[in-house]
């Protein structure tokens, strides 16, 4: 009888140890949630092409921000930031987060905005270097009529901002800064409206330094946000929000952005 009891105790202990082992391997202590994202084309300084160990890679302030989030919240890991996609495909694609976009009512219906902005930008106007036009405000452009066409990029939220100002001629058919800059040189537009930081890098990458100049007047100011898919797990969304709030309070977001100023 005693021997049977001893065998039962040993069997119970063995069962408990086996179950504990299964739980240990099934639930890693440092499990990470993979947050799908993509690198937005033509979006400097959010995402910029760089060389890393001699190989093409993606850098930029958004990549820096994601690495900072991962540092303060080890349970989060962003994936896909080394894959380039145009904004239209990102907005319609299977991503969990998008870094650095303007707030619009339409987008707010599709994504959850994190209230703390990650980037603050100015919008400037680029013109041909031989164009002596000076602009002090939007009225100066309205007076130009068809001679004051403003170029901007297709599917960018800034287009709606420009149209909402009223009386402006806006051409948003191009899908890249290079296309718009070439249209500017071809006199198919008088101005190219783009954010700063970003516009100087776009002019340089297009090889058009000396042919394009920037007007000094800041025409618009805005803030860019990180948005999350409405299907993202509640706990993952909470962690990302908390990390961004912490980075803002620490001054980390501002410091990361400083090195990309033009």
JSON list of C-alpha atoms in Angstrom, two decimals, residues 125 127 131-137 140-141 144 190-191 213-217:
[
{"chain": "A", "resi": 125, "resn": "UNK", "atom": "CA", "xyz": [7.06, 76.19, -52.11]},
{"chain": "A", "resi": 127, "resn": "UNK", "atom": "CA", "xyz": [10.04, 77.27, -57.92]},
{"chain": "A", "resi": 131, "resn": "UNK", "atom": "CA", "xyz": [11.64, 82.51, -61.58]},
{"chain": "A", "resi": 132, "resn": "UNK", "atom": "CA", "xyz": [11.87, 85.75, -59.57]},
{"chain": "A", "resi": 133, "resn": "UNK", "atom": "CA", "xyz": [8.39, 85.32, -58.03]},
{"chain": "A", "resi": 134, "resn": "UNK", "atom": "CA", "xyz": [8.03, 86.30, -54.38]},
{"chain": "A", "resi": 135, "resn": "UNK", "atom": "CA", "xyz": [5.11, 85.10, -52.23]},
{"chain": "A", "resi": 136, "resn": "UNK", "atom": "CA", "xyz": [3.95, 86.56, -48.93]},
{"chain": "A", "resi": 137, "resn": "UNK", "atom": "CA", "xyz": [0.74, 84.53, -48.68]},
{"chain": "A", "resi": 140, "resn": "UNK", "atom": "CA", "xyz": [-0.46, 86.25, -54.04]},
{"chain": "A", "resi": 141, "resn": "UNK", "atom": "CA", "xyz": [-0.90, 82.84, -55.67]},
{"chain": "A", "resi": 144, "resn": "UNK", "atom": "CA", "xyz": [-1.98, 84.42, -60.59]},
{"chain": "A", "resi": 190, "resn": "UNK", "atom": "CA", "xyz": [4.57, 77.41, -61.07]},
{"chain": "A", "resi": 191, "resn": "UNK", "atom": "CA", "xyz": [5.08, 75.98, -57.58]},
{"chain": "A", "resi": 213, "resn": "UNK", "atom": "CA", "xyz": [15.03, 77.26, -55.40]},
{"chain": "A", "resi": 214, "resn": "UNK", "atom": "CA", "xyz": [12.86, 77.37, -52.27]},
{"chain": "A", "resi": 215, "resn": "UNK", "atom": "CA", "xyz": [10.77, 80.36, -51.30]},
{"chain": "A", "resi": 216, "resn": "UNK", "atom": "CA", "xyz": [11.50, 81.38, -47.68]},
{"chain": "A", "resi": 217, "resn": "UNK", "atom": "CA", "xyz": [7.87, 81.80, -46.62]}
]
